[in-house]
mmCIF file of C-alpha atoms in Angstrom:
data_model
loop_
_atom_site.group_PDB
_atom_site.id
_atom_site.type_symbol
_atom_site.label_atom_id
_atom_site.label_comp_id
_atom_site.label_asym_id
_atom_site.label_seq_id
_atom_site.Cartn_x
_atom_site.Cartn_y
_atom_site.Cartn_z
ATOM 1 C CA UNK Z 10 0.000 0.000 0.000
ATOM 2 C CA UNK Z 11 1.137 3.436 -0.861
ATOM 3 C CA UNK Z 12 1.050 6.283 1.365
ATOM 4 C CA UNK Z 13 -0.038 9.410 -0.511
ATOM 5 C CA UNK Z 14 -0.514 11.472 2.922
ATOM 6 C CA UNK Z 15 0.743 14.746 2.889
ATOM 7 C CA UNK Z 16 1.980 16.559 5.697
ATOM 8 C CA UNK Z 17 0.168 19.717 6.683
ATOM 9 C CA UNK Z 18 -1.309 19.684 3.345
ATOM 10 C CA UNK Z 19 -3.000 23.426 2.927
ATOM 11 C CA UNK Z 20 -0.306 25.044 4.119
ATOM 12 C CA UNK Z 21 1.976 22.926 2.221
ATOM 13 C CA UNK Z 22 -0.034 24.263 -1.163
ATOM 14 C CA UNK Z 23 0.275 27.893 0.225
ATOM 15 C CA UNK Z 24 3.787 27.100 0.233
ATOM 16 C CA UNK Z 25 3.702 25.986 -3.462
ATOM 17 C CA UNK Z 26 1.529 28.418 -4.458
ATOM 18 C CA UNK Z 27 3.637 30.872 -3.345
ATOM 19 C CA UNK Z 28 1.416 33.972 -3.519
ATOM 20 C CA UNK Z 29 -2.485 34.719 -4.050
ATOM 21 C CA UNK Z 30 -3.611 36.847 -7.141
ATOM 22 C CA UNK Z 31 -4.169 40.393 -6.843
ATOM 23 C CA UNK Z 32 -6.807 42.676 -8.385
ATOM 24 C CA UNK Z 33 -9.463 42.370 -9.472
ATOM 25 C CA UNK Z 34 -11.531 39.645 -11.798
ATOM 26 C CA UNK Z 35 -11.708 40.780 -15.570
ATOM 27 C CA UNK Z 36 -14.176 39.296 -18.582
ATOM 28 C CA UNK Z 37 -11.991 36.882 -20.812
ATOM 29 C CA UNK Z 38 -12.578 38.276 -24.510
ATOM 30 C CA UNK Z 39 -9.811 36.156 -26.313
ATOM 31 C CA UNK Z 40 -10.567 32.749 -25.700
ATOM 32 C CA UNK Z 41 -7.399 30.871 -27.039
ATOM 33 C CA UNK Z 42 -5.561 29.134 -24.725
ATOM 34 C CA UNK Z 43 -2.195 30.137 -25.564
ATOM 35 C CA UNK Z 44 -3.042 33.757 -24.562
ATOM 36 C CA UNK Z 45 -4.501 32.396 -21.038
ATOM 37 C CA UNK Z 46 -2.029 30.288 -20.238
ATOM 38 C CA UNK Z 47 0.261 33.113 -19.639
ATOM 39 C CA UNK Z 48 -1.746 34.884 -17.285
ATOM 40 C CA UNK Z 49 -1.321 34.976 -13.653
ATOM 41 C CA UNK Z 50 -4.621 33.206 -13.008
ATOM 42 C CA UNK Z 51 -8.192 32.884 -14.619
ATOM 43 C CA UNK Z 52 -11.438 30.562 -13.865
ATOM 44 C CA UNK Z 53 -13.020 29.354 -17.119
ATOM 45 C CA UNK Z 54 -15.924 27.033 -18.183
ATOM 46 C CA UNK Z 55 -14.449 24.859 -21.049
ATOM 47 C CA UNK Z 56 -16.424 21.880 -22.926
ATOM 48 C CA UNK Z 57 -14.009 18.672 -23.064
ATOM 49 C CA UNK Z 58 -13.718 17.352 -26.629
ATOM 50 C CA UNK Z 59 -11.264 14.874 -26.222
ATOM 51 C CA UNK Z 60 -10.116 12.481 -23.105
ATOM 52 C CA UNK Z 61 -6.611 11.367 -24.543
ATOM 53 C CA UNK Z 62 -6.134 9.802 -21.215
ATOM 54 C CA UNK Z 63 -7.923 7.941 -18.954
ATOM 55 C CA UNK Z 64 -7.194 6.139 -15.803
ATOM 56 C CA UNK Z 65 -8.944 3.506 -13.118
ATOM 57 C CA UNK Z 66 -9.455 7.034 -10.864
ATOM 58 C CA UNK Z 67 -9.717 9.844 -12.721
ATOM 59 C CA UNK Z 68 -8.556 13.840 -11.886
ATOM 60 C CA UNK Z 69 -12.198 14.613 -13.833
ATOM 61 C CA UNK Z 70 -15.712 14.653 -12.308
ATOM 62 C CA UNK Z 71 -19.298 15.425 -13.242
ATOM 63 C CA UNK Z 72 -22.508 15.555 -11.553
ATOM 64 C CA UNK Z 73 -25.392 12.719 -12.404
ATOM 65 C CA UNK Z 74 -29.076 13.850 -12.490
ATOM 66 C CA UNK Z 75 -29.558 12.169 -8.843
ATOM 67 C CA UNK Z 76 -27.131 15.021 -8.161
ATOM 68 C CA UNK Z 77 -23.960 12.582 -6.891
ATOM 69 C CA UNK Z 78 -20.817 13.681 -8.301
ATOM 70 C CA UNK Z 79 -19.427 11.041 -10.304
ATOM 71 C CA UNK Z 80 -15.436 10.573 -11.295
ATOM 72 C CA UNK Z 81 -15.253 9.678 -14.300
ATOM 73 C CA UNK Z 82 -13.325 9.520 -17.763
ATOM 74 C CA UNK Z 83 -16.364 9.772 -19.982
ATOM 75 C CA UNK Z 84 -16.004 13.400 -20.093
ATOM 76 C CA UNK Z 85 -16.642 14.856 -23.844
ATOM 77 C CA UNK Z 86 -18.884 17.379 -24.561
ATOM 78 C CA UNK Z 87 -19.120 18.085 -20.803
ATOM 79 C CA UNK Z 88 -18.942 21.240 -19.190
ATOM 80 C CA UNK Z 89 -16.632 21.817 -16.288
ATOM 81 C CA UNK Z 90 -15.835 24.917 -14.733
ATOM 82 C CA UNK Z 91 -11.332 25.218 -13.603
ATOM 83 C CA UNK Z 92 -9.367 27.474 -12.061
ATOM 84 C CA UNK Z 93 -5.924 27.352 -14.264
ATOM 85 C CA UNK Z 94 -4.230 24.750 -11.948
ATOM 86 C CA UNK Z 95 -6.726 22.291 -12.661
ATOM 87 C CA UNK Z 96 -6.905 22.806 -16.292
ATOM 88 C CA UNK Z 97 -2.709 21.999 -16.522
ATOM 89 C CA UNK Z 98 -3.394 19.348 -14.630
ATOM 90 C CA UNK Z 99 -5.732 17.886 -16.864
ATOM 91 C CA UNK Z 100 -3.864 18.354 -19.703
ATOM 92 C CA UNK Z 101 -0.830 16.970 -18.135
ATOM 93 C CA UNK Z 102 -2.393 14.013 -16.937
ATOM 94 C CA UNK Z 103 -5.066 13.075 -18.890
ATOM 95 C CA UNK Z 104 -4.172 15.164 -22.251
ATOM 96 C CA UNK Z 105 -7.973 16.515 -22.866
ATOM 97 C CA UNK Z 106 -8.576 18.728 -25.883
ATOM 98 C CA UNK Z 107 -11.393 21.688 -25.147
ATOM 99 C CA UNK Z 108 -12.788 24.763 -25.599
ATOM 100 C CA UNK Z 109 -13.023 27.785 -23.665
ATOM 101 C CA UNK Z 110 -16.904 29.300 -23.068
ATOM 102 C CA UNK Z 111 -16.498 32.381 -20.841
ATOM 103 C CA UNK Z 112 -14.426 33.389 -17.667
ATOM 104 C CA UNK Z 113 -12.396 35.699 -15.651
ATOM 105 C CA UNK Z 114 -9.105 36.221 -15.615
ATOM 106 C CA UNK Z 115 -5.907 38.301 -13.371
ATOM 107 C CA UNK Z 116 -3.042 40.167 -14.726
ATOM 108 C CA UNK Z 117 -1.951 42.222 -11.665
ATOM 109 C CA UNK Z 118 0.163 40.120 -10.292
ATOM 110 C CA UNK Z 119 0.716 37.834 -6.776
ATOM 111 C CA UNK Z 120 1.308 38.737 -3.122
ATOM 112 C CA UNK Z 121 4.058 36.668 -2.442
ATOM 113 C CA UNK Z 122 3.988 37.393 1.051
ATOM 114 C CA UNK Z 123 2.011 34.186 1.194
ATOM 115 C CA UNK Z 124 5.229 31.834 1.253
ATOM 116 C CA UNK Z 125 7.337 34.066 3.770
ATOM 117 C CA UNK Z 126 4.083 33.653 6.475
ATOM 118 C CA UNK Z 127 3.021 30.292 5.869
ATOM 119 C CA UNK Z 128 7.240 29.187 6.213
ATOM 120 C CA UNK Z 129 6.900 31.078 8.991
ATOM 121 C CA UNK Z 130 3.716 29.916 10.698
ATOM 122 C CA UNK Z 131 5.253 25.879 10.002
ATOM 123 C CA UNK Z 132 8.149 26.544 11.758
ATOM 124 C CA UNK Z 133 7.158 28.332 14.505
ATOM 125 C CA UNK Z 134 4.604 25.664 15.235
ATOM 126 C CA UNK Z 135 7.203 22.477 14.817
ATOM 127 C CA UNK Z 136 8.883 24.587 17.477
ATOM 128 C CA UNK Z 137 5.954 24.292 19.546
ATOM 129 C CA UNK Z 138 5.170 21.014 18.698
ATOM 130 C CA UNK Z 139 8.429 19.861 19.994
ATOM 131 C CA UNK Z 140 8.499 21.437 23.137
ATOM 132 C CA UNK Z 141 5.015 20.043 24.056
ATOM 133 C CA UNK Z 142 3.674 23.246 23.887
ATOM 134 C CA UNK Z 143 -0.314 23.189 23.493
ATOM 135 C CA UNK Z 144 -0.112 26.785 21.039
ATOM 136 C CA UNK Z 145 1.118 24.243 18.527
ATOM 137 C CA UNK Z 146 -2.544 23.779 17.663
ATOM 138 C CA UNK Z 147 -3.400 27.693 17.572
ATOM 139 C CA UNK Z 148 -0.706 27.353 14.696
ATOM 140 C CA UNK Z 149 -2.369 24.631 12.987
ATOM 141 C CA UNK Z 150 -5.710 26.851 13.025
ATOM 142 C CA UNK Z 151 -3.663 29.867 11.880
ATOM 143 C CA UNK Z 152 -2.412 28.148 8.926
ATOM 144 C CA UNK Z 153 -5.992 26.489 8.020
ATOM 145 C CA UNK Z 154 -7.747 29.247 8.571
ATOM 146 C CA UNK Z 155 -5.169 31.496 5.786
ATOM 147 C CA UNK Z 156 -6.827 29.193 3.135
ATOM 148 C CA UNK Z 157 -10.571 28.817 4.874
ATOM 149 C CA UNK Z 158 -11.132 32.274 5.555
ATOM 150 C CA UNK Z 159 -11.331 33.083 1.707
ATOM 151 C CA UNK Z 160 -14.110 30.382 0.904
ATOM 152 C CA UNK Z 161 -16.517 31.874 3.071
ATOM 153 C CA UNK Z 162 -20.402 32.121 2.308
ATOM 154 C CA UNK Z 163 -22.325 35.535 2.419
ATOM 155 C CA UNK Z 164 -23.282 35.412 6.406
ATOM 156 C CA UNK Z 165 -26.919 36.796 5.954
ATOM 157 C CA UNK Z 166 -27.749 36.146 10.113
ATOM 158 C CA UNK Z 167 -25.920 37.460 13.377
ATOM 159 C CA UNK Z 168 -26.892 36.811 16.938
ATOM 160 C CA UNK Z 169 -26.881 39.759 19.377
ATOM 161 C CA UNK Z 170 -27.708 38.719 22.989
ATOM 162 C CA UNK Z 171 -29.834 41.978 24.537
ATOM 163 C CA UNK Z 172 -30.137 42.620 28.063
ATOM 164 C CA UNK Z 173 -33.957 43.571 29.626
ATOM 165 C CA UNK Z 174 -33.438 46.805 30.080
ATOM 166 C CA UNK Z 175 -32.492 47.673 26.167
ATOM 167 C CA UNK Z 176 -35.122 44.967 24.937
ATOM 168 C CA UNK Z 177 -37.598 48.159 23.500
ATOM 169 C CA UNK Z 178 -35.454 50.136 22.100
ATOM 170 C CA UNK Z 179 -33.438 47.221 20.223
ATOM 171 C CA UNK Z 180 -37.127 46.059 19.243
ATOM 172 C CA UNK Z 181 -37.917 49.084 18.116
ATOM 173 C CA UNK Z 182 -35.018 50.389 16.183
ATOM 174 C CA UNK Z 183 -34.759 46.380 14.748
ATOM 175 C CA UNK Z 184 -38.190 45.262 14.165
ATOM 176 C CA UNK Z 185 -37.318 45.042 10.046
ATOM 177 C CA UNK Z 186 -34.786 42.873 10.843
ATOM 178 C CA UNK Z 187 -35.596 40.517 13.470
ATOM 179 C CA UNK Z 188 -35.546 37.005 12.176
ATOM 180 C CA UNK Z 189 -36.661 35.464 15.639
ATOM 181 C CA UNK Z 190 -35.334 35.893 19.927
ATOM 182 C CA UNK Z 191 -36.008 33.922 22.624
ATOM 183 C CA UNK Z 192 -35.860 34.778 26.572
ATOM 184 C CA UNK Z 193 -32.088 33.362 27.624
ATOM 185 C CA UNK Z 194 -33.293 30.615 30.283
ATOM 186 C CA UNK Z 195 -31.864 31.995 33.677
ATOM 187 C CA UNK Z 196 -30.715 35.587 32.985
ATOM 188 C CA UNK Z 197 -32.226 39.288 32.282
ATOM 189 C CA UNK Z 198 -30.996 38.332 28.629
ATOM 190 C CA UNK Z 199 -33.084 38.252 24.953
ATOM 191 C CA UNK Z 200 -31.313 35.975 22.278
ATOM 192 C CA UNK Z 201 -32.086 37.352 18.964
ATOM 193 C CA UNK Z 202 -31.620 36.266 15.620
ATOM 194 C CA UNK Z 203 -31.131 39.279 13.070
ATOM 195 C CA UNK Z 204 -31.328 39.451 8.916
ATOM 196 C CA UNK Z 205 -27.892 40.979 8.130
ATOM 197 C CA UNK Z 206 -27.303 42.338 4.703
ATOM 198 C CA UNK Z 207 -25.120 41.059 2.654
ATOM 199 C CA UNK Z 208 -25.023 43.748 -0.274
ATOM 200 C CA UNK Z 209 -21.124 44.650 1.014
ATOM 201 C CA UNK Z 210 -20.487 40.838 1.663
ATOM 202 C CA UNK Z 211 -17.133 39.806 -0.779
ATOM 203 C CA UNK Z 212 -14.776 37.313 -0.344
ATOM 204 C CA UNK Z 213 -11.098 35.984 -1.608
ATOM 205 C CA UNK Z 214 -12.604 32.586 -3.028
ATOM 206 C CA UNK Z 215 -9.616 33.010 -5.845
ATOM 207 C CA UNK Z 216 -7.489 32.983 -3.595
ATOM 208 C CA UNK Z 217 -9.437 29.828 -1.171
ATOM 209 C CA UNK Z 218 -9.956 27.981 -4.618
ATOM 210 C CA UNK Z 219 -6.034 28.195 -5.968
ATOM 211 C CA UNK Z 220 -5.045 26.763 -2.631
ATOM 212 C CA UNK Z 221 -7.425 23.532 -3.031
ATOM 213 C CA UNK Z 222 -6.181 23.365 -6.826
ATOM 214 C CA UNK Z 223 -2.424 23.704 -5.543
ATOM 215 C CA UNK Z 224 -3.265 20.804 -2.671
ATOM 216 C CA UNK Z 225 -5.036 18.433 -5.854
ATOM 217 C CA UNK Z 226 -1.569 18.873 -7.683
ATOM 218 C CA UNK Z 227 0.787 17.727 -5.218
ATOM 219 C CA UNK Z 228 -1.224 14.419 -4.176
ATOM 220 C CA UNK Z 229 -1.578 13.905 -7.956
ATOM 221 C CA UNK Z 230 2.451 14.171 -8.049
ATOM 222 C CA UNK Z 231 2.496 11.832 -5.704
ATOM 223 C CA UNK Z 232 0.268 9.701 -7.255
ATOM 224 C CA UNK Z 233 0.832 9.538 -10.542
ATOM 225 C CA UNK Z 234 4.712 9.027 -9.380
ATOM 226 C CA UNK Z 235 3.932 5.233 -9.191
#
């Protein structure tokens, strides 16, 4: 049995990575491939053509009309969305042909401070680590959270916890927003549940998604090693 465990795998890809894009998202207009590839980063949806190669688990994956996403290397004329990680992957490993639909794409660069904190965040914590020190796993969290962070969803609810004696006024400065509060069992508090907007919410997914893409390659370099 082969192991294809990786240690401290996310921030391992941060390391690779070695900085997230900067700026901001712009429409593709030229299509061809040999003007994206040169880019610092883009997402695209492409139709596969051709599967050139195919393997017992493929790097490829669609989703059935039960909804379960299926692995597979019957891929052609499917549409798949990739970041441009997983698009060299495929065509290193499996040698697809396709087009490209429509997509973003960034040309301002990388912050490369990425590498210098995550080196530093991995050593400072195998310090920790071997010194029994318990802040070892306040590292770990750090260096999870540098990648997690940027794949978060629009939080449309907060929680406020509201004493008795500012119950009316919150009530009546809120009542729009209220989603639902209960009487805190034992204590002059109100738990509420409030509608929060999310018309400012954004979000680094390029960044969140690059670092999953970057983890994908290195297993597959194991992998495909054997």
């Amino acid at each position: 049995l082969s192991d294809f465990d990786a240690v401290s795998l996310y921030p391992s890809a941060m390391k690779e990575l070695k900085g997230y894009l900067k700026g901001i998202p712009k429409i593709i207009e030229n299509t061809s491939y040999d003007y994206l590839k040169n880019l610092d980063g883009y997402f695209v949806e492409i139709v596969i053509k051709q599967v050139n190669k195919k393997y017992g688990f493929p790097l490829m994956s669609k989703l059935t009309k039960e909804g379960i996403r299926e692995w597979s290397n019957d891929m052609v004329n499917e549409i798949i969305y990739v970041d441009k990680i997983t698009l060299e992957e495929l065509i290193k490993y499996h040698n697809i042909e396709f087009e490209i639909i429509r997509g973003y794409y960034y040309d301002e660069g990388r912050n490369y401070r990425l590498e210098e904190v995550i080196k530093h965040l991995f050593n400072t914590r195998l310090v920790a680590k071997k010194a029994g020190n318990p802040i070892q796993e306040v590292y770990k969290l750090l260096m999870n959270s540098s990648y997690g962070k940027c794949l978060l969803k629009p939080i449309d609810v907060e929680v406020k916890f509201i004493s008795n004696r500012d119950y009316k006024a919150f009530v009546d400065m809120n009542y729009n927003w209220i989603k639902e509060g209960e009487k805190v069992d034992g204590c002059n508090f109100w738990k509420f549940k409030v509608i929060k907007a999310i018309d400012e919410h954004f979000n680094y997914v390029s960044c969140g998604v690059e670092v999953l893409s970057t983890s994908k390659r290195i297993m597959n370099s194991r992998r495909f090693r054997y």
